[in-house]
Every structure is written in C-alpha cells, then in structure tokens.
PDB file of C-alpha atoms in Angstrom:
ATOM      1  CA  MET R   1     -66.468-201.925-148.889  1.00  0.00           C
ATOM      2  CA  VAL R   2     -65.111-198.576-148.660  1.00  0.00           C
ATOM      3  CA  ALA R   3     -62.028-196.249-148.337  1.00  0.00           C
ATOM      4  CA  LEU R   4     -61.515-194.326-145.413  1.00  0.00           C
ATOM      5  CA  TRP R   5     -59.957-191.636-147.629  1.00  0.00           C
ATOM      6  CA  SER R   6     -63.951-191.568-149.494  1.00  0.00           C
ATOM      7  CA  THR R   7     -65.610-190.953-146.343  1.00  0.00           C
ATOM      8  CA  SER R   8     -67.080-187.279-145.686  1.00  0.00           C
ATOM      9  CA  ILE R   9     -68.918-187.449-142.763  1.00  0.00           C
ATOM     10  CA  ILE R  10     -68.586-189.731-139.674  1.00  0.00           C
ATOM     11  CA  CYS R  11     -71.277-190.730-137.048  1.00  0.00           C
ATOM     12  CA  THR R  12     -70.312-191.712-133.538  1.00  0.00           C
ATOM     13  CA  ASP R  13     -71.146-191.614-130.405  1.00  0.00           C
ATOM     14  CA  LYS R  14     -69.230-189.103-128.251  1.00  0.00           C
ATOM     15  CA  THR R  15     -69.422-188.999-124.508  1.00  0.00           C
ATOM     16  CA  GLY R  16     -67.435-191.967-123.592  1.00  0.00           C
ATOM     17  CA  THR R  17     -66.227-192.769-126.459  1.00  0.00           C
ATOM     18  CA  ILE R  18     -63.704-189.939-128.114  1.00  0.00           C
ATOM     19  CA  THR R  19     -64.344-188.236-125.134  1.00  0.00           C
ATOM     20  CA  GLU R  20     -63.692-189.289-121.541  1.00  0.00           C
ATOM     21  CA  GLY R  21     -66.960-189.356-120.439  1.00  0.00           C
ATOM     22  CA  VAL R  22     -66.469-187.264-117.102  1.00  0.00           C
ATOM     23  CA  MET R  23     -66.950-183.662-116.769  1.00  0.00           C
ATOM     24  CA  ARG R  24     -65.222-181.394-115.303  1.00  0.00           C
ATOM     25  CA  VAL R  25     -65.314-177.189-114.931  1.00  0.00           C
ATOM     26  CA  SER R  26     -63.325-175.252-117.715  1.00  0.00           C
ATOM     27  CA  ARG R  27     -64.207-171.390-117.564  1.00  0.00           C
ATOM     28  CA  VAL R  28     -65.682-169.796-114.190  1.00  0.00           C
ATOM     29  CA  ILE R  29     -67.477-166.201-115.434  1.00  0.00           C
ATOM     30  CA  THR R  30     -68.843-163.432-113.202  1.00  0.00           C
ATOM     31  CA  ALA R  31     -70.327-160.176-114.282  1.00  0.00           C
ATOM     32  CA  ASP R  32     -66.886-158.515-113.387  1.00  0.00           C
ATOM     33  CA  GLU R  33     -63.962-161.011-114.644  1.00  0.00           C
ATOM     34  CA  HIS R  34     -63.606-164.596-116.630  1.00  0.00           C
ATOM     35  CA  TYR R  35     -61.869-167.043-115.483  1.00  0.00           C
ATOM     36  CA  ASP R  36     -60.169-170.543-116.495  1.00  0.00           C
ATOM     37  CA  PHE R  37     -59.749-173.230-113.807  1.00  0.00           C
ATOM     38  CA  ARG R  38     -57.029-174.071-113.908  1.00  0.00           C
ATOM     39  CA  ARG R  39     -56.335-170.984-112.961  1.00  0.00           C
ATOM     40  CA  VAL R  40     -58.611-170.406-109.749  1.00  0.00           C
ATOM     41  CA  VAL R  41     -56.924-173.598-108.640  1.00  0.00           C
ATOM     42  CA  GLN R  42     -53.310-172.432-108.823  1.00  0.00           C
ATOM     43  CA  ASP R  43     -54.640-169.132-106.534  1.00  0.00           C
ATOM     44  CA  PRO R  44     -56.826-169.782-103.587  1.00  0.00           C
ATOM     45  CA  ARG R  45     -57.317-166.466-102.722  1.00  0.00           C
ATOM     46  CA  MET R  46     -59.624-165.853-105.987  1.00  0.00           C
ATOM     47  CA  ALA R  47     -61.760-168.798-104.150  1.00  0.00           C
ATOM     48  CA  GLU R  48     -63.042-166.495-101.945  1.00  0.00           C
ATOM     49  CA  ARG R  49     -63.850-164.076-104.228  1.00  0.00           C
ATOM     50  CA  LEU R  50     -66.082-166.447-105.698  1.00  0.00           C
ATOM     51  CA  LEU R  51     -69.459-167.582-104.522  1.00  0.00           C
ATOM     52  CA  LEU R  52     -70.434-169.241-107.099  1.00  0.00           C
ATOM     53  CA  LEU R  53     -68.245-171.995-106.156  1.00  0.00           C
ATOM     54  CA  LYS R  54     -70.204-172.078-102.308  1.00  0.00           C
ATOM     55  CA  ILE R  55     -73.607-171.730-104.744  1.00  0.00           C
ATOM     56  CA  ALA R  56     -72.372-174.640-106.918  1.00  0.00           C
ATOM     57  CA  ALA R  57     -71.568-176.687-103.670  1.00  0.00           C
ATOM     58  CA  LEU R  58     -74.337-176.417-101.432  1.00  0.00           C
ATOM     59  CA  CYS R  59     -77.315-176.469-104.287  1.00  0.00           C
ATOM     60  CA  ASN R  60     -76.103-179.434-105.535  1.00  0.00           C
ATOM     61  CA  ASP R  61     -77.331-183.523-104.438  1.00  0.00           C
ATOM     62  CA  ALA R  62     -74.166-185.797-105.147  1.00  0.00           C
ATOM     63  CA  VAL R  63     -72.566-187.486-102.373  1.00  0.00           C
ATOM     64  CA  VAL R  64     -69.218-188.077-100.780  1.00  0.00           C
ATOM     65  CA  GLU R  65     -69.073-191.184 -99.648  1.00  0.00           C
ATOM     66  CA  ASN R  66     -65.436-191.066 -98.460  1.00  0.00           C
ATOM     67  CA  PRO R  67     -65.010-187.879 -97.400  1.00  0.00           C
ATOM     68  CA  ASP R  68     -62.687-187.991 -94.587  1.00  0.00           C
ATOM     69  CA  ASP R  69     -59.866-189.679 -97.836  1.00  0.00           C
ATOM     70  CA  GLU R  70     -57.815-187.539 -99.596  1.00  0.00           C
ATOM     71  CA  LEU R  71     -59.328-185.692-102.702  1.00  0.00           C
ATOM     72  CA  ARG R  72     -58.186-187.665-105.148  1.00  0.00           C
ATOM     73  CA  HIS R  73     -59.417-190.561-103.917  1.00  0.00           C
ATOM     74  CA  TRP R  74     -62.804-189.407-103.598  1.00  0.00           C
ATOM     75  CA  ARG R  75     -66.131-191.724-104.241  1.00  0.00           C
ATOM     76  CA  VAL R  76     -68.795-189.282-105.278  1.00  0.00           C
ATOM     77  CA  LEU R  77     -71.966-190.113-106.324  1.00  0.00           C
ATOM     78  CA  GLY R  78     -74.642-188.100-108.298  1.00  0.00           C
ATOM     79  CA  ASN R  79     -75.601-186.736-111.643  1.00  0.00           C
ATOM     80  CA  PRO R  80     -71.510-186.544-113.664  1.00  0.00           C
ATOM     81  CA  THR R  81     -72.630-182.652-113.638  1.00  0.00           C
ATOM     82  CA  GLU R  82     -73.223-183.001-109.738  1.00  0.00           C
ATOM     83  CA  VAL R  83     -70.022-184.102-109.018  1.00  0.00           C
ATOM     84  CA  ALA R  84     -67.928-181.546-111.244  1.00  0.00           C
ATOM     85  CA  LEU R  85     -69.781-179.434-109.378  1.00  0.00           C
ATOM     86  CA  LEU R  86     -68.698-180.733-106.049  1.00  0.00           C
ATOM     87  CA  MET R  87     -64.759-181.494-106.857  1.00  0.00           C
ATOM     88  CA  ALA R  88     -64.172-178.612-108.951  1.00  0.00           C
ATOM     89  CA  ALA R  89     -65.753-177.112-105.632  1.00  0.00           C
ATOM     90  CA  ALA R  90     -63.729-178.817-103.190  1.00  0.00           C
ATOM     91  CA  GLN R  91     -60.641-178.056-105.420  1.00  0.00           C
ATOM     92  CA  VAL R  92     -59.996-174.773-104.312  1.00  0.00           C
ATOM     93  CA  GLY R  93     -61.396-175.968-100.669  1.00  0.00           C
ATOM     94  CA  VAL R  94     -65.080-175.023-100.953  1.00  0.00           C
ATOM     95  CA  ARG R  95     -66.253-178.187 -99.184  1.00  0.00           C
ATOM     96  CA  ALA R  96     -69.901-179.316 -99.275  1.00  0.00           C
ATOM     97  CA  ASP R  97     -70.377-181.210 -95.431  1.00  0.00           C
ATOM     98  CA  GLU R  98     -68.648-178.547 -94.101  1.00  0.00           C
ATOM     99  CA  LEU R  99     -70.526-175.477 -95.645  1.00  0.00           C
ATOM    100  CA  ASN R 100     -73.894-178.054 -94.943  1.00  0.00           C
ATOM    101  CA  ARG R 101     -73.028-178.061 -91.757  1.00  0.00           C
ATOM    102  CA  LEU R 102     -72.827-173.684 -90.966  1.00  0.00           C
ATOM    103  CA  GLU R 103     -75.744-173.242 -93.687  1.00  0.00           C
ATOM    104  CA  PRO R 104     -78.480-177.035 -93.447  1.00  0.00           C
ATOM    105  CA  ARG R 105     -80.920-176.749 -96.058  1.00  0.00           C
ATOM    106  CA  VAL R 106     -84.384-177.081 -94.811  1.00  0.00           C
ATOM    107  CA  ASP R 107     -85.898-177.431 -98.516  1.00  0.00           C
ATOM    108  CA  ALA R 108     -85.938-177.772-101.717  1.00  0.00           C
ATOM    109  CA  ILE R 109     -86.737-177.427-104.843  1.00  0.00           C
ATOM    110  CA  PRO R 110     -84.953-180.584-107.101  1.00  0.00           C
ATOM    111  CA  PHE R 111     -83.778-179.763-110.717  1.00  0.00           C
ATOM    112  CA  ARG R 112     -86.242-181.455-113.369  1.00  0.00           C
ATOM    113  CA  SER R 113     -85.860-181.704-116.688  1.00  0.00           C
ATOM    114  CA  GLU R 114     -89.049-179.375-117.709  1.00  0.00           C
ATOM    115  CA  SER R 115     -88.330-177.136-115.481  1.00  0.00           C
ATOM    116  CA  LYS R 116     -84.376-176.906-116.039  1.00  0.00           C
ATOM    117  CA  TYR R 117     -82.717-175.203-112.159  1.00  0.00           C
ATOM    118  CA  MET R 118     -82.761-176.540-108.751  1.00  0.00           C
ATOM    119  CA  VAL R 119     -83.513-173.861-105.601  1.00  0.00           C
ATOM    120  CA  THR R 120     -82.264-174.812-102.136  1.00  0.00           C
ATOM    121  CA  LEU R 121     -83.158-173.077 -99.101  1.00  0.00           C
ATOM    122  CA  HIS R 122     -80.584-172.501 -96.180  1.00  0.00           C
ATOM    123  CA  GLU R 123     -80.240-171.918 -91.999  1.00  0.00           C
ATOM    124  CA  ALA R 124     -77.442-169.500 -91.582  1.00  0.00           C
ATOM    125  CA  GLY R 125     -78.255-168.408 -88.361  1.00  0.00           C
ATOM    126  CA  ARG R 126     -79.973-165.184 -88.558  1.00  0.00           C
ATOM    127  CA  GLU R 127     -80.512-165.251 -91.830  1.00  0.00           C
ATOM    128  CA  ARG R 128     -82.167-167.188 -95.010  1.00  0.00           C
ATOM    129  CA  ARG R 129     -79.897-167.918 -97.810  1.00  0.00           C
ATOM    130  CA  LEU R 130     -81.682-169.500-101.232  1.00  0.00           C
ATOM    131  CA  TYR R 131     -79.421-170.761-103.859  1.00  0.00           C
ATOM    132  CA  CYS R 132     -79.967-171.417-107.391  1.00  0.00           C
ATOM    133  CA  LYS R 133     -78.307-173.350-110.733  1.00  0.00           C
ATOM    134  CA  GLY R 134     -79.754-174.452-113.662  1.00  0.00           C
ATOM    135  CA  SER R 135     -79.828-173.041-117.700  1.00  0.00           C
ATOM    136  CA  PRO R 136     -78.165-169.685-118.209  1.00  0.00           C
ATOM    137  CA  GLU R 137     -81.851-167.938-118.889  1.00  0.00           C
ATOM    138  CA  HIS R 138     -83.792-168.873-116.739  1.00  0.00           C
ATOM    139  CA  ILE R 139     -81.274-167.418-114.170  1.00  0.00           C
ATOM    140  CA  LEU R 140     -80.981-164.772-115.374  1.00  0.00           C
ATOM    141  CA  SER R 141     -84.747-164.087-115.448  1.00  0.00           C
ATOM    142  CA  PHE R 142     -84.926-164.966-111.942  1.00  0.00           C
ATOM    143  CA  SER R 143     -82.504-162.550-110.941  1.00  0.00           C
ATOM    144  CA  SER R 144     -83.512-158.681-110.546  1.00  0.00           C
ATOM    145  CA  THR R 145     -79.651-157.757-108.984  1.00  0.00           C
ATOM    146  CA  VAL R 146     -75.627-158.549-109.995  1.00  0.00           C
ATOM    147  CA  GLU R 147     -72.803-158.729-107.701  1.00  0.00           C
ATOM    148  CA  MET R 148     -70.162-155.988-109.380  1.00  0.00           C
ATOM    149  CA  ALA R 149     -67.043-155.282-107.870  1.00  0.00           C
ATOM    150  CA  GLY R 150     -68.284-156.423-104.928  1.00  0.00           C
ATOM    151  CA  ARG R 151     -71.715-154.153-104.732  1.00  0.00           C
ATOM    152  CA  ILE R 152     -75.133-155.638-105.578  1.00  0.00           C
ATOM    153  CA  ARG R 153     -76.608-153.136-108.515  1.00  0.00           C
ATOM    154  CA  PRO R 154     -79.423-153.874-110.096  1.00  0.00           C
ATOM    155  CA  LEU R 155     -79.572-156.057-113.309  1.00  0.00           C
ATOM    156  CA  ASP R 156     -80.011-153.700-116.339  1.00  0.00           C
ATOM    157  CA  ALA R 157     -80.143-154.257-119.895  1.00  0.00           C
ATOM    158  CA  ALA R 158     -76.998-153.381-121.119  1.00  0.00           C
ATOM    159  CA  VAL R 159     -75.357-156.292-118.151  1.00  0.00           C
ATOM    160  CA  ARG R 160     -78.031-158.590-119.111  1.00  0.00           C
ATOM    161  CA  ARG R 161     -76.963-158.143-122.882  1.00  0.00           C
ATOM    162  CA  ARG R 162     -73.448-158.867-121.703  1.00  0.00           C
ATOM    163  CA  LEU R 163     -73.445-161.767-120.043  1.00  0.00           C
ATOM    164  CA  THR R 164     -76.032-163.080-122.689  1.00  0.00           C
ATOM    165  CA  ALA R 165     -73.026-162.892-125.013  1.00  0.00           C
ATOM    166  CA  ALA R 166     -70.801-163.884-122.514  1.00  0.00           C
ATOM    167  CA  PHE R 167     -73.074-167.529-121.729  1.00  0.00           C
ATOM    168  CA  GLU R 168     -73.656-168.224-125.880  1.00  0.00           C
ATOM    169  CA  GLU R 169     -69.929-167.493-126.537  1.00  0.00           C
ATOM    170  CA  LEU R 170     -69.334-170.185-124.526  1.00  0.00           C
ATOM    171  CA  SER R 171     -71.879-172.431-125.878  1.00  0.00           C
ATOM    172  CA  ARG R 172     -70.650-172.223-128.972  1.00  0.00           C
ATOM    173  CA  HIS R 173     -67.003-173.814-128.004  1.00  0.00           C
ATOM    174  CA  GLY R 174     -69.314-176.917-127.046  1.00  0.00           C
ATOM    175  CA  LEU R 175     -69.199-175.992-123.059  1.00  0.00           C
ATOM    176  CA  ARG R 176     -71.433-176.794-121.359  1.00  0.00           C
ATOM    177  CA  VAL R 177     -73.286-173.794-119.266  1.00  0.00           C
ATOM    178  CA  LEU R 178     -74.847-173.353-116.126  1.00  0.00           C
ATOM    179  CA  GLY R 179     -75.816-170.550-114.126  1.00  0.00           C
ATOM    180  CA  LEU R 180     -75.753-169.613-110.539  1.00  0.00           C
ATOM    181  CA  ALA R 181     -77.810-167.509-108.101  1.00  0.00           C
ATOM    182  CA  TYR R 182     -78.494-166.157-104.738  1.00  0.00           C
ATOM    183  CA  ARG R 183     -80.665-163.933-102.276  1.00  0.00           C
ATOM    184  CA  ARG R 184     -80.298-163.756 -98.414  1.00  0.00           C
ATOM    185  CA  ALA R 185     -82.972-162.781 -96.105  1.00  0.00           C
ATOM    186  CA  ALA R 186     -84.150-163.160 -92.559  1.00  0.00           C
ATOM    187  CA  ASP R 187     -87.656-163.744 -93.824  1.00  0.00           C
ATOM    188  CA  VAL R 188     -86.347-165.180 -96.710  1.00  0.00           C
ATOM    189  CA  ARG R 189     -88.259-168.325 -98.749  1.00  0.00           C
ATOM    190  CA  ILE R 190     -88.613-170.427-101.206  1.00  0.00           C
ATOM    191  CA  HIS R 191     -90.480-169.767-104.218  1.00  0.00           C
ATOM    192  CA  ASP R 192     -91.422-171.795-107.951  1.00  0.00           C
ATOM    193  CA  PRO R 193     -90.154-170.432-109.608  1.00  0.00           C
ATOM    194  CA  PRO R 194     -87.333-167.960-107.685  1.00  0.00           C
ATOM    195  CA  GLN R 195     -87.849-164.327-107.851  1.00  0.00           C
ATOM    196  CA  GLY R 196     -85.448-161.285-106.661  1.00  0.00           C
ATOM    197  CA  MET R 197     -82.558-163.293-107.066  1.00  0.00           C
ATOM    198  CA  THR R 198     -78.763-161.604-106.843  1.00  0.00           C
ATOM    199  CA  PHE R 199     -76.394-163.074-110.327  1.00  0.00           C
ATOM    200  CA  ALA R 200     -73.185-164.822-109.213  1.00  0.00           C
ATOM    201  CA  GLY R 201     -71.886-166.235-112.793  1.00  0.00           C
ATOM    202  CA  PHE R 202     -71.940-168.935-114.861  1.00  0.00           C
ATOM    203  CA  ILE R 203     -69.520-172.098-114.884  1.00  0.00           C
ATOM    204  CA  GLY R 204     -68.649-173.982-118.109  1.00  0.00           C
ATOM    205  CA  LEU R 205     -68.318-178.110-118.350  1.00  0.00           C
ATOM    206  CA  LYS R 206     -66.995-179.913-120.221  1.00  0.00           C
ATOM    207  CA  ASP R 207     -65.994-183.219-121.151  1.00  0.00           C
ATOM    208  CA  PRO R 208     -62.425-183.849-122.595  1.00  0.00           C
ATOM    209  CA  LEU R 209     -61.448-185.741-125.383  1.00  0.00           C
ATOM    210  CA  ARG R 210     -59.735-188.627-124.866  1.00  0.00           C
ATOM    211  CA  GLU R 211     -55.904-188.768-125.566  1.00  0.00           C
ATOM    212  CA  GLY R 212     -54.936-189.655-129.260  1.00  0.00           C
TER     213      GLY R 212
END
C-alpha cells in the first residue's frame, strides 16, 4: 500500500476523466488582434469582422440533425473539433446551413492525418471561394498574403514570425490550435496542397477541466 503523500507522479487518462471530454473554442487570433472567445460572443458586431469563423463553419463536415431547434438543443454529429467550431460559429450567428445555401460546396479535399488540413471549394455567384483549415504550420505555408486592418497585404517574414510566436504561445497553454485561410477568384480551383491563400487567423480550442 502506498500513501498518497509519498506519491510523486500520477498517470491518468485526461480526456473525459479529468476534463469534460468536449472541445470548446477558447481563443481567436487574427493578424491584428487576440480575442478571448467569450468577448466575441458578448459583442455580435465583432463576429462580422472575423472571417475565420465563417471559414470554420464552411470548411467543416459536422452535421446538425435538428437545425430548426434552439441552439442549446442542437444535436451535432461529427469530429469533436469540427463540432466545436460549428457550435462556436453558431453562437455568434454564423450558421453553417445558411452559409452553405449562399455558398454551396462544389469540391473538397477531406482532412487526413498525414496531410493535416482540409480544403473546400464553394460557388458564390460569379465568384469561387476556397477555404482551408488545418495545422498552423501548414496554413501559414500555404498563405502568401494576410488580411490586416481590412486590407490584403503580403505575408512577409516579420508577420510570419509574429504569427508563429502567437500560435506557439497558445500551444504552450495546452490549447489545440488551427489555422484558417481563404482565396477568392472567379477561376479559382482546388489544388492539393493549396497555394496563394490569404491567412485569416488561428482558433484555439480546449477541453475544459471537470469541476473539482
């Protein structure tokens, strides 16, 4: 028998044991700002400026079984991370079902563990839109421009270093980090891997600790 006071290391499963086992969006980072997601929820006007929430909802395979019910009663099927992204977007009024009617998906590269990214292609009137989400390193490597202060500018080495430091900081705090990017053009096509993307931001997710 070993007394608790003499124990120096305890090994336990984390997910669903000492945590709730449910992924939730915690942080949102753009090239301009860092946001606590609770602040975004409290200010709906902010969601309009965060294109990455729209990308998170569209470049997503999670499915809502009962979209006509209240949000708190939704039953969402899919990967836990994608479910979290879909729910976070819906919390600020960015609904995937409505977006997909406006921008129907016409092609996709599904997420694969070896590639670590997903790409979807959408029709939006006379324009085509490419959305991508995946590991921060991959998304930055696919991006040649970045949206800053409402303008598109080249993604230079200095901005890349700053963005890399930002997602590494989130990772050190135990968050799972996803990068998001997009491309818009009348003749844009889907490529594997995508290139010439515009970096939109990072989303940090966490699995909260259980009470107690």
